[in-house]
mmCIF file with all atom_site columns, C-alpha atoms in Angstrom:
data_model
loop_
_atom_site.group_PDB
_atom_site.id
_atom_site.type_symbol
_atom_site.label_atom_id
_atom_site.label_alt_id
_atom_site.label_comp_id
_atom_site.label_asym_id
_atom_site.label_entity_id
_atom_site.label_seq_id
_atom_site.pdbx_PDB_ins_code
_atom_site.Cartn_x
_atom_site.Cartn_y
_atom_site.Cartn_z
_atom_site.occupancy
_atom_site.B_iso_or_equiv
_atom_site.pdbx_formal_charge
_atom_site.auth_seq_id
_atom_site.auth_comp_id
_atom_site.auth_asym_id
_atom_site.auth_atom_id
_atom_site.pdbx_PDB_model_num
ATOM 1   C CA . MET A 1 1   ? 0.735   -7.077  24.029  1.00 63.00 ? 1   MET A CA 1
ATOM 2   C CA . LYS A 1 2   ? -0.844  -9.504  21.560  1.00 71.00 ? 2   LYS A CA 1
ATOM 3   C CA . ILE A 1 3   ? 1.295   -11.059 18.829  1.00 73.00 ? 3   ILE A CA 1
ATOM 4   C CA . PRO A 1 4   ? -0.263  -10.280 15.387  1.00 74.00 ? 4   PRO A CA 1
ATOM 5   C CA . ASP A 1 5   ? -2.330  -13.018 13.740  1.00 71.00 ? 5   ASP A CA 1
ATOM 6   C CA . ILE A 1 6   ? -2.005  -11.916 10.098  1.00 69.00 ? 6   ILE A CA 1
ATOM 7   C CA . VAL A 1 7   ? 1.659   -12.233 9.209   1.00 80.00 ? 7   VAL A CA 1
ATOM 8   C CA . ARG A 1 8   ? 3.893   -13.071 6.260   1.00 85.00 ? 8   ARG A CA 1
ATOM 9   C CA . ARG A 1 9   ? 7.124   -14.891 7.012   1.00 84.00 ? 9   ARG A CA 1
ATOM 10  C CA . ILE A 1 10  ? 10.262  -13.926 5.119   1.00 83.00 ? 10  ILE A CA 1
ATOM 11  C CA . GLY A 1 11  ? 13.366  -16.094 5.435   1.00 76.00 ? 11  GLY A CA 1
ATOM 12  C CA . CYS A 1 12  ? 14.286  -18.529 8.207   1.00 77.00 ? 12  CYS A CA 1
ATOM 13  C CA . VAL A 1 13  ? 12.943  -17.339 11.530  1.00 80.00 ? 13  VAL A CA 1
ATOM 14  C CA . ASP A 1 14  ? 14.805  -17.723 14.815  1.00 76.00 ? 14  ASP A CA 1
ATOM 15  C CA . GLU A 1 15  ? 12.416  -19.341 17.294  1.00 78.00 ? 15  GLU A CA 1
ATOM 16  C CA . THR A 1 16  ? 13.943  -17.626 20.334  1.00 83.00 ? 16  THR A CA 1
ATOM 17  C CA . ASN A 1 17  ? 14.322  -14.141 18.828  1.00 86.00 ? 17  ASN A CA 1
ATOM 18  C CA . ARG A 1 18  ? 11.470  -13.151 16.535  1.00 87.00 ? 18  ARG A CA 1
ATOM 19  C CA . VAL A 1 19  ? 11.301  -9.905  14.593  1.00 90.00 ? 19  VAL A CA 1
ATOM 20  C CA . TYR A 1 20  ? 7.879   -8.542  13.565  1.00 91.00 ? 20  TYR A CA 1
ATOM 21  C CA . ILE A 1 21  ? 7.816   -5.565  11.157  1.00 92.00 ? 21  ILE A CA 1
ATOM 22  C CA . GLU A 1 22  ? 4.611   -3.661  10.428  1.00 94.00 ? 22  GLU A CA 1
ATOM 23  C CA . ASP A 1 23  ? 3.884   -3.452  6.676   1.00 93.00 ? 23  ASP A CA 1
ATOM 24  C CA . TYR A 1 24  ? 4.238   0.362   6.395   1.00 94.00 ? 24  TYR A CA 1
ATOM 25  C CA . VAL A 1 25  ? 7.642   0.132   8.073   1.00 94.00 ? 25  VAL A CA 1
ATOM 26  C CA . TYR A 1 26  ? 8.670   -2.730  5.782   1.00 91.00 ? 26  TYR A CA 1
ATOM 27  C CA . SER A 1 27  ? 7.709   -0.670  2.692   1.00 91.00 ? 27  SER A CA 1
ATOM 28  C CA . TYR A 1 28  ? 9.596   2.343   4.033   1.00 92.00 ? 28  TYR A CA 1
ATOM 29  C CA . LEU A 1 29  ? 12.799  0.357   4.668   1.00 90.00 ? 29  LEU A CA 1
ATOM 30  C CA . ASN A 1 30  ? 12.667  -1.153  1.182   1.00 86.00 ? 30  ASN A CA 1
ATOM 31  C CA . GLY A 1 31  ? 12.001  2.291   -0.285  1.00 86.00 ? 31  GLY A CA 1
ATOM 32  C CA . LEU A 1 32  ? 15.191  3.613   1.301   1.00 86.00 ? 32  LEU A CA 1
ATOM 33  C CA . GLN A 1 33  ? 17.175  1.238   -0.918  1.00 80.00 ? 33  GLN A CA 1
ATOM 34  C CA . ALA A 1 34  ? 16.089  3.267   -3.961  1.00 76.00 ? 34  ALA A CA 1
ATOM 35  C CA . LYS A 1 35  ? 18.067  6.251   -2.648  1.00 71.00 ? 35  LYS A CA 1
ATOM 36  C CA . THR A 1 36  ? 21.357  5.016   -4.048  1.00 62.00 ? 36  THR A CA 1
ATOM 37  C CA . ASP A 1 37  ? 23.075  8.382   -3.595  1.00 68.00 ? 37  ASP A CA 1
ATOM 38  C CA . ILE A 1 38  ? 23.137  8.036   0.184   1.00 66.00 ? 38  ILE A CA 1
ATOM 39  C CA . LEU A 1 39  ? 23.614  4.278   0.596   1.00 68.00 ? 39  LEU A CA 1
ATOM 40  C CA . PRO A 1 40  ? 24.626  2.644   2.822   1.00 76.00 ? 40  PRO A CA 1
ATOM 41  C CA . LEU A 1 41  ? 22.531  4.372   5.460   1.00 84.00 ? 41  LEU A CA 1
ATOM 42  C CA . ARG A 1 42  ? 21.247  3.662   8.931   1.00 90.00 ? 42  ARG A CA 1
ATOM 43  C CA . ALA A 1 43  ? 17.605  3.571   9.993   1.00 93.00 ? 43  ALA A CA 1
ATOM 44  C CA . ALA A 1 44  ? 16.331  3.865   13.557  1.00 96.00 ? 44  ALA A CA 1
ATOM 45  C CA . LEU A 1 45  ? 13.635  1.381   14.606  1.00 96.00 ? 45  LEU A CA 1
ATOM 46  C CA . PHE A 1 46  ? 10.809  2.176   17.021  1.00 97.00 ? 46  PHE A CA 1
ATOM 47  C CA . GLY A 1 47  ? 8.545   -0.299  18.792  1.00 95.00 ? 47  GLY A CA 1
ATOM 48  C CA . HIS A 1 48  ? 8.467   -2.696  21.732  1.00 94.00 ? 48  HIS A CA 1
ATOM 49  C CA . VAL A 1 49  ? 10.554  -5.634  22.938  1.00 93.00 ? 49  VAL A CA 1
ATOM 50  C CA . ILE A 1 50  ? 8.409   -8.359  24.507  1.00 90.00 ? 50  ILE A CA 1
ATOM 51  C CA . GLN A 1 51  ? 9.692   -11.231 26.625  1.00 88.00 ? 51  GLN A CA 1
ATOM 52  C CA . LYS A 1 52  ? 7.365   -14.227 26.409  1.00 82.00 ? 52  LYS A CA 1
ATOM 53  C CA . GLU A 1 53  ? 8.326   -17.577 27.930  1.00 80.00 ? 53  GLU A CA 1
ATOM 54  C CA . ASN A 1 54  ? 11.683  -18.483 26.355  1.00 83.00 ? 54  ASN A CA 1
ATOM 55  C CA . ALA A 1 55  ? 11.332  -16.157 23.355  1.00 85.00 ? 55  ALA A CA 1
ATOM 56  C CA . CYS A 1 56  ? 12.008  -12.476 22.729  1.00 89.00 ? 56  CYS A CA 1
ATOM 57  C CA . TYR A 1 57  ? 9.737   -10.599 20.305  1.00 90.00 ? 57  TYR A CA 1
ATOM 58  C CA . TYR A 1 58  ? 10.835  -7.389  18.588  1.00 92.00 ? 58  TYR A CA 1
ATOM 59  C CA . MET A 1 59  ? 7.711   -5.516  17.464  1.00 93.00 ? 59  MET A CA 1
ATOM 60  C CA . ILE A 1 60  ? 8.674   -2.742  15.008  1.00 95.00 ? 60  ILE A CA 1
ATOM 61  C CA . TYR A 1 61  ? 6.035   -0.064  14.395  1.00 95.00 ? 61  TYR A CA 1
ATOM 62  C CA . GLY A 1 62  ? 8.201   2.775   13.110  1.00 96.00 ? 62  GLY A CA 1
ATOM 63  C CA . ALA A 1 63  ? 11.456  3.621   11.343  1.00 96.00 ? 63  ALA A CA 1
ATOM 64  C CA . SER A 1 64  ? 13.313  6.715   10.182  1.00 95.00 ? 64  SER A CA 1
ATOM 65  C CA . SER A 1 65  ? 16.457  7.394   8.194   1.00 93.00 ? 65  SER A CA 1
ATOM 66  C CA . VAL A 1 66  ? 19.116  8.697   10.581  1.00 93.00 ? 66  VAL A CA 1
ATOM 67  C CA . VAL A 1 67  ? 21.088  10.507  7.845   1.00 88.00 ? 67  VAL A CA 1
ATOM 68  C CA . GLU A 1 68  ? 18.050  12.210  6.311   1.00 89.00 ? 68  GLU A CA 1
ATOM 69  C CA . GLU A 1 69  ? 16.745  13.459  9.640   1.00 93.00 ? 69  GLU A CA 1
ATOM 70  C CA . LEU A 1 70  ? 20.174  14.748  10.670  1.00 92.00 ? 70  LEU A CA 1
ATOM 71  C CA . GLU A 1 71  ? 20.218  16.791  7.450   1.00 89.00 ? 71  GLU A CA 1
ATOM 72  C CA . TYR A 1 72  ? 17.116  18.553  8.788   1.00 90.00 ? 72  TYR A CA 1
ATOM 73  C CA . GLY A 1 73  ? 18.700  18.966  12.235  1.00 92.00 ? 73  GLY A CA 1
ATOM 74  C CA . ARG A 1 74  ? 16.750  16.273  14.084  1.00 92.00 ? 74  ARG A CA 1
ATOM 75  C CA . ASN A 1 75  ? 17.953  13.158  15.885  1.00 94.00 ? 75  ASN A CA 1
ATOM 76  C CA . GLU A 1 76  ? 16.179  9.877   16.616  1.00 94.00 ? 76  GLU A CA 1
ATOM 77  C CA . GLU A 1 77  ? 14.823  10.978  19.985  1.00 95.00 ? 77  GLU A CA 1
ATOM 78  C CA . GLN A 1 78  ? 13.207  14.053  18.466  1.00 96.00 ? 78  GLN A CA 1
ATOM 79  C CA . ILE A 1 79  ? 11.597  11.908  15.767  1.00 96.00 ? 79  ILE A CA 1
ATOM 80  C CA . ARG A 1 80  ? 10.403  9.432   18.401  1.00 96.00 ? 80  ARG A CA 1
ATOM 81  C CA . LYS A 1 81  ? 8.796   12.167  20.496  1.00 96.00 ? 81  LYS A CA 1
ATOM 82  C CA . GLU A 1 82  ? 7.094   13.766  17.506  1.00 95.00 ? 82  GLU A CA 1
ATOM 83  C CA . PHE A 1 83  ? 5.813   10.661  15.696  1.00 96.00 ? 83  PHE A CA 1
ATOM 84  C CA . PHE A 1 84  ? 6.386   7.543   17.802  1.00 97.00 ? 84  PHE A CA 1
ATOM 85  C CA . GLU A 1 85  ? 5.885   8.653   21.396  1.00 95.00 ? 85  GLU A CA 1
ATOM 86  C CA . ASP A 1 86  ? 4.058   5.406   22.273  1.00 95.00 ? 86  ASP A CA 1
ATOM 87  C CA . TYR A 1 87  ? 7.135   3.379   21.316  1.00 96.00 ? 87  TYR A CA 1
ATOM 88  C CA . GLU A 1 88  ? 10.779  3.038   22.315  1.00 96.00 ? 88  GLU A CA 1
ATOM 89  C CA . LEU A 1 89  ? 13.925  3.265   20.216  1.00 96.00 ? 89  LEU A CA 1
ATOM 90  C CA . ILE A 1 90  ? 14.738  -0.459  20.065  1.00 94.00 ? 90  ILE A CA 1
ATOM 91  C CA . GLY A 1 91  ? 17.608  -0.586  17.579  1.00 92.00 ? 91  GLY A CA 1
ATOM 92  C CA . TYR A 1 92  ? 18.982  0.196   14.136  1.00 92.00 ? 92  TYR A CA 1
ATOM 93  C CA . VAL A 1 93  ? 19.267  -1.462  10.744  1.00 89.00 ? 93  VAL A CA 1
ATOM 94  C CA . ASN A 1 94  ? 21.812  -0.760  8.010   1.00 87.00 ? 94  ASN A CA 1
ATOM 95  C CA . ILE A 1 95  ? 20.356  -0.307  4.521   1.00 83.00 ? 95  ILE A CA 1
ATOM 96  C CA . ILE A 1 96  ? 22.735  -1.713  1.909   1.00 79.00 ? 96  ILE A CA 1
ATOM 97  C CA . LYS A 1 97  ? 22.206  -1.685  -1.853  1.00 73.00 ? 97  LYS A CA 1
ATOM 98  C CA . ASN A 1 98  ? 20.863  -4.950  -3.340  1.00 68.00 ? 98  ASN A CA 1
ATOM 99  C CA . LYS A 1 99  ? 20.475  -6.465  0.114   1.00 69.00 ? 99  LYS A CA 1
ATOM 100 C CA . ARG A 1 100 ? 17.129  -6.889  1.846   1.00 65.00 ? 100 ARG A CA 1
ATOM 101 C CA . PRO A 1 101 ? 17.029  -4.813  5.058   1.00 64.00 ? 101 PRO A CA 1
ATOM 102 C CA . VAL A 1 102 ? 16.778  -7.307  7.911   1.00 61.00 ? 102 VAL A CA 1
ATOM 103 C CA . PRO A 1 103 ? 16.709  -5.954  11.472  1.00 63.00 ? 103 PRO A CA 1
ATOM 104 C CA . GLU A 1 104 ? 18.816  -8.049  13.820  1.00 58.00 ? 104 GLU A CA 1
ATOM 105 C CA . PRO A 1 105 ? 18.628  -10.476 15.539  1.00 55.00 ? 105 PRO A CA 1
ATOM 106 C CA . GLY A 1 106 ? 18.005  -13.456 13.280  1.00 59.00 ? 106 GLY A CA 1
ATOM 107 C CA . LYS A 1 107 ? 18.021  -13.862 9.527   1.00 69.00 ? 107 LYS A CA 1
ATOM 108 C CA . GLY A 1 108 ? 14.269  -14.053 8.978   1.00 82.00 ? 108 GLY A CA 1
ATOM 109 C CA . TYR A 1 109 ? 11.310  -11.993 10.165  1.00 87.00 ? 109 TYR A CA 1
ATOM 110 C CA . PHE A 1 110 ? 7.550   -11.586 9.991   1.00 88.00 ? 110 PHE A CA 1
ATOM 111 C CA . VAL A 1 111 ? 5.711   -8.766  8.217   1.00 92.00 ? 111 VAL A CA 1
ATOM 112 C CA . PHE A 1 112 ? 2.395   -8.046  9.930   1.00 92.00 ? 112 PHE A CA 1
ATOM 113 C CA . TYR A 1 113 ? -0.621  -5.982  8.899   1.00 90.00 ? 113 TYR A CA 1
ATOM 114 C CA . GLU A 1 114 ? -2.195  -3.586  11.351  1.00 87.00 ? 114 GLU A CA 1
ATOM 115 C CA . SER A 1 115 ? -3.581  -0.066  11.560  1.00 87.00 ? 115 SER A CA 1
ATOM 116 C CA . ASN A 1 116 ? -0.444  2.011   12.103  1.00 92.00 ? 116 ASN A CA 1
ATOM 117 C CA . GLU A 1 117 ? -1.372  5.680   12.286  1.00 95.00 ? 117 GLU A CA 1
ATOM 118 C CA . ALA A 1 118 ? 2.018   6.734   13.655  1.00 95.00 ? 118 ALA A CA 1
ATOM 119 C CA . MET A 1 119 ? 3.958   5.405   10.651  1.00 96.00 ? 119 MET A CA 1
ATOM 120 C CA . GLN A 1 120 ? 1.317   6.671   8.222   1.00 95.00 ? 120 GLN A CA 1
ATOM 121 C CA . ASN A 1 121 ? 1.713   10.164  9.692   1.00 95.00 ? 121 ASN A CA 1
ATOM 122 C CA . TYR A 1 122 ? 5.491   9.963   9.412   1.00 96.00 ? 122 TYR A CA 1
ATOM 123 C CA . LEU A 1 123 ? 5.313   8.777   5.778   1.00 94.00 ? 123 LEU A CA 1
ATOM 124 C CA . THR A 1 124 ? 2.933   11.635  4.929   1.00 94.00 ? 124 THR A CA 1
ATOM 125 C CA . PHE A 1 125 ? 5.281   14.098  6.615   1.00 94.00 ? 125 PHE A CA 1
ATOM 126 C CA . CYS A 1 126 ? 8.293   12.749  4.657   1.00 91.00 ? 126 CYS A CA 1
ATOM 127 C CA . TYR A 1 127 ? 6.362   12.865  1.390   1.00 89.00 ? 127 TYR A CA 1
ATOM 128 C CA . GLU A 1 128 ? 5.267   16.485  1.898   1.00 91.00 ? 128 GLU A CA 1
ATOM 129 C CA . ARG A 1 129 ? 8.770   17.508  2.947   1.00 89.00 ? 129 ARG A CA 1
ATOM 130 C CA . GLU A 1 130 ? 10.362  15.858  -0.085  1.00 83.00 ? 130 GLU A CA 1
ATOM 131 C CA . LYS A 1 131 ? 7.733   17.359  -2.368  1.00 84.00 ? 131 LYS A CA 1
ATOM 132 C CA . LYS A 1 132 ? 8.522   20.863  -1.085  1.00 82.00 ? 132 LYS A CA 1
ATOM 133 C CA . THR A 1 133 ? 12.257  20.281  -1.475  1.00 76.00 ? 133 THR A CA 1
ATOM 134 C CA . LYS A 1 134 ? 11.917  18.995  -5.029  1.00 73.00 ? 134 LYS A CA 1
ATOM 135 C CA . LYS A 1 135 ? 9.498   21.780  -5.937  1.00 67.00 ? 135 LYS A CA 1
ATOM 136 C CA . LYS A 1 136 ? 12.036  24.312  -4.731  1.00 62.00 ? 136 LYS A CA 1
ATOM 137 C CA . ASP A 1 137 ? 14.656  22.638  -6.932  1.00 58.00 ? 137 ASP A CA 1
ATOM 138 C CA . GLY A 1 138 ? 12.265  22.463  -9.906  1.00 53.00 ? 138 GLY A CA 1
ATOM 139 C CA . MET A 1 139 ? 12.067  18.646  -9.765  1.00 46.00 ? 139 MET A CA 1
ATOM 140 C CA . ILE A 1 140 ? 8.491   18.059  -8.614  1.00 41.00 ? 140 ILE A CA 1
ATOM 141 C CA . GLU A 1 141 ? 7.322   16.723  -12.018 1.00 43.00 ? 141 GLU A CA 1
ATOM 142 C CA . ASP A 1 142 ? 9.972   13.969  -12.006 1.00 45.00 ? 142 ASP A CA 1
ATOM 143 C CA . PHE A 1 143 ? 9.081   13.092  -8.417  1.00 40.00 ? 143 PHE A CA 1
ATOM 144 C CA . MET A 1 144 ? 5.383   12.699  -9.206  1.00 43.00 ? 144 MET A CA 1
ATOM 145 C CA . LYS A 1 145 ? 5.792   10.984  -12.608 1.00 50.00 ? 145 LYS A CA 1
ATOM 146 C CA . PRO A 1 146 ? 5.643   7.307   -11.426 1.00 48.00 ? 146 PRO A CA 1
ATOM 147 C CA . CYS A 1 147 ? 2.441   7.979   -9.478  1.00 44.00 ? 147 CYS A CA 1
ATOM 148 C CA . GLN A 1 148 ? 0.845   9.804   -12.418 1.00 48.00 ? 148 GLN A CA 1
ATOM 149 C CA . GLU A 1 149 ? 1.769   7.025   -14.861 1.00 55.00 ? 149 GLU A CA 1
ATOM 150 C CA . LYS A 1 150 ? 0.271   4.434   -12.538 1.00 44.00 ? 150 LYS A CA 1
ATOM 151 C CA . ARG A 1 151 ? -2.972  6.409   -12.307 1.00 44.00 ? 151 ARG A CA 1
ATOM 152 C CA . ARG A 1 152 ? -3.144  6.863   -16.098 1.00 59.00 ? 152 ARG A CA 1
ATOM 153 C CA . ALA A 1 153 ? -2.662  3.121   -16.644 1.00 56.00 ? 153 ALA A CA 1
ATOM 154 C CA . TYR A 1 154 ? -5.408  2.364   -14.105 1.00 46.00 ? 154 TYR A CA 1
ATOM 155 C CA . ALA A 1 155 ? -7.781  4.902   -15.754 1.00 49.00 ? 155 ALA A CA 1
ATOM 156 C CA . GLY A 1 156 ? -7.095  3.383   -19.204 1.00 58.00 ? 156 GLY A CA 1
ATOM 157 C CA . GLU A 1 157 ? -7.912  -0.099  -17.925 1.00 60.00 ? 157 GLU A CA 1
ATOM 158 C CA . MET A 1 158 ? -11.145 1.161   -16.349 1.00 56.00 ? 158 MET A CA 1
ATOM 159 C CA . ILE A 1 159 ? -12.191 2.831   -19.634 1.00 60.00 ? 159 ILE A CA 1
ATOM 160 C CA . ARG A 1 160 ? -11.532 -0.405  -21.557 1.00 66.00 ? 160 ARG A CA 1
ATOM 161 C CA . GLN A 1 161 ? -13.683 -2.354  -19.079 1.00 60.00 ? 161 GLN A CA 1
ATOM 162 C CA . VAL A 1 162 ? -16.535 0.191   -19.300 1.00 49.00 ? 162 VAL A CA 1
ATOM 163 C CA . VAL A 1 163 ? -16.487 0.100   -23.128 1.00 54.00 ? 163 VAL A CA 1
ATOM 164 C CA . ALA A 1 164 ? -16.529 -3.717  -23.119 1.00 59.00 ? 164 ALA A CA 1
ATOM 165 C CA . LEU A 1 165 ? -19.456 -3.733  -20.672 1.00 58.00 ? 165 LEU A CA 1
ATOM 166 C CA . ALA A 1 166 ? -21.351 -1.172  -22.791 1.00 57.00 ? 166 ALA A CA 1
ATOM 167 C CA . CYS A 1 167 ? -20.887 -3.372  -25.888 1.00 58.00 ? 167 CYS A CA 1
ATOM 168 C CA . VAL A 1 168 ? -22.296 -6.388  -24.045 1.00 58.00 ? 168 VAL A CA 1
ATOM 169 C CA . ILE A 1 169 ? -25.308 -4.377  -22.832 1.00 68.00 ? 169 ILE A CA 1
ATOM 170 C CA . ILE A 1 170 ? -26.008 -2.989  -26.332 1.00 69.00 ? 170 ILE A CA 1
ATOM 171 C CA . LEU A 1 171 ? -25.797 -6.494  -27.806 1.00 66.00 ? 171 LEU A CA 1
ATOM 172 C CA . ALA A 1 172 ? -28.192 -7.835  -25.161 1.00 61.00 ? 172 ALA A CA 1
ATOM 173 C CA . ILE A 1 173 ? -30.656 -5.010  -25.863 1.00 68.00 ? 173 ILE A CA 1
ATOM 174 C CA . ALA A 1 174 ? -30.435 -5.700  -29.609 1.00 58.00 ? 174 ALA A CA 1
ATOM 175 C CA . VAL A 1 175 ? -31.180 -9.413  -29.102 1.00 57.00 ? 175 VAL A CA 1
ATOM 176 C CA . CYS A 1 176 ? -34.164 -8.597  -26.883 1.00 60.00 ? 176 CYS A CA 1
ATOM 177 C CA . ALA A 1 177 ? -35.421 -6.045  -29.421 1.00 58.00 ? 177 ALA A CA 1
ATOM 178 C CA . VAL A 1 178 ? -35.220 -8.577  -32.264 1.00 53.00 ? 178 VAL A CA 1
ATOM 179 C CA . ASN A 1 179 ? -37.085 -11.166 -30.199 1.00 59.00 ? 179 ASN A CA 1
ATOM 180 C CA . ASP A 1 180 ? -39.726 -8.602  -29.205 1.00 59.00 ? 180 ASP A CA 1
ATOM 181 C CA . TYR A 1 181 ? -40.086 -7.505  -32.852 1.00 52.00 ? 181 TYR A CA 1
ATOM 182 C CA . ASP A 1 182 ? -40.718 -11.100 -33.938 1.00 55.00 ? 182 ASP A CA 1
ATOM 183 C CA . LYS A 1 183 ? -43.304 -11.504 -31.200 1.00 53.00 ? 183 LYS A CA 1
ATOM 184 C CA . MET A 1 184 ? -44.915 -8.179  -32.082 1.00 52.00 ? 184 MET A CA 1
ATOM 185 C CA . SER A 1 185 ? -45.068 -9.094  -35.799 1.00 58.00 ? 185 SER A CA 1
ATOM 186 C CA . GLY A 1 186 ? -46.749 -12.372 -34.924 1.00 59.00 ? 186 GLY A CA 1
ATOM 187 C CA . PHE A 1 187 ? -49.236 -10.603 -32.681 1.00 49.00 ? 187 PHE A CA 1
ATOM 188 C CA . VAL A 1 188 ? -50.084 -8.039  -35.386 1.00 50.00 ? 188 VAL A CA 1
ATOM 189 C CA . GLU A 1 189 ? -50.642 -10.797 -37.948 1.00 61.00 ? 189 GLU A CA 1
ATOM 190 C CA . MET A 1 190 ? -52.834 -12.749 -35.504 1.00 56.00 ? 190 MET A CA 1
ATOM 191 C CA . THR A 1 191 ? -54.994 -9.731  -34.644 1.00 48.00 ? 191 THR A CA 1
ATOM 192 C CA . GLY A 1 192 ? -55.310 -8.930  -38.356 1.00 56.00 ? 192 GLY A CA 1
ATOM 193 C CA . GLU A 1 193 ? -56.598 -12.435 -39.102 1.00 57.00 ? 193 GLU A CA 1
ATOM 194 C CA . ALA A 1 194 ? -59.041 -12.200 -36.168 1.00 50.00 ? 194 ALA A CA 1
ATOM 195 C CA . ALA A 1 195 ? -60.357 -8.875  -37.491 1.00 49.00 ? 195 ALA A CA 1
ATOM 196 C CA . ARG A 1 196 ? -60.834 -10.316 -40.972 1.00 57.00 ? 196 ARG A CA 1
ATOM 197 C CA . GLY A 1 197 ? -62.653 -13.291 -39.471 1.00 54.00 ? 197 GLY A CA 1
ATOM 198 C CA . LEU A 1 198 ? -65.065 -11.007 -37.633 1.00 47.00 ? 198 LEU A CA 1
ATOM 199 C CA . GLU A 1 199 ? -65.743 -9.018  -40.844 1.00 53.00 ? 199 GLU A CA 1
ATOM 200 C CA . ALA A 1 200 ? -66.491 -12.260 -42.695 1.00 55.00 ? 200 ALA A CA 1
ATOM 201 C CA . GLU A 1 201 ? -69.046 -13.297 -40.061 1.00 52.00 ? 201 GLU A CA 1
ATOM 202 C CA . ASP A 1 202 ? -70.822 -9.948  -40.395 1.00 53.00 ? 202 ASP A CA 1
#
């Protein structure tokens, strides 16, 4: 298996034991810290362990909250089979409030960017499940509010940019029209003089 080329290093990396976390997994683990009501919690990690020369590489392509899944009656192996069947359960990480989740071993790690359909599918599944749960409890509006506010802010910025662009275009058209009017006035005067000259010759 090829080691990813596009990576972002976080912290001091152990040269003999390197941890690589796919970006969707990294976002998911950080998102778990927002769930303060169930912290600390444990997350299962799915991926591959690669031995290469004198180094050991931990490639993490998936993660799931152990506590949350147990609440729905499913363990790590069931989650692995359903969403991460191409990977192995390679370890766990403890999510603690105000502390960056760092899978052992080593203090630092690499975040890499790759197409990760398995984790995308799991995130979509978790989102839909949470949405149904919150809708049942009458909390769906609060759950969706941050996303809606972000979209409104983006739409407002786009409208401002369109209005500014329209103003520039209108100004440019006005300048061209004034220039064309001056040219047209000059042309009319010139043709008028030519006509008067011809009448004088007759």
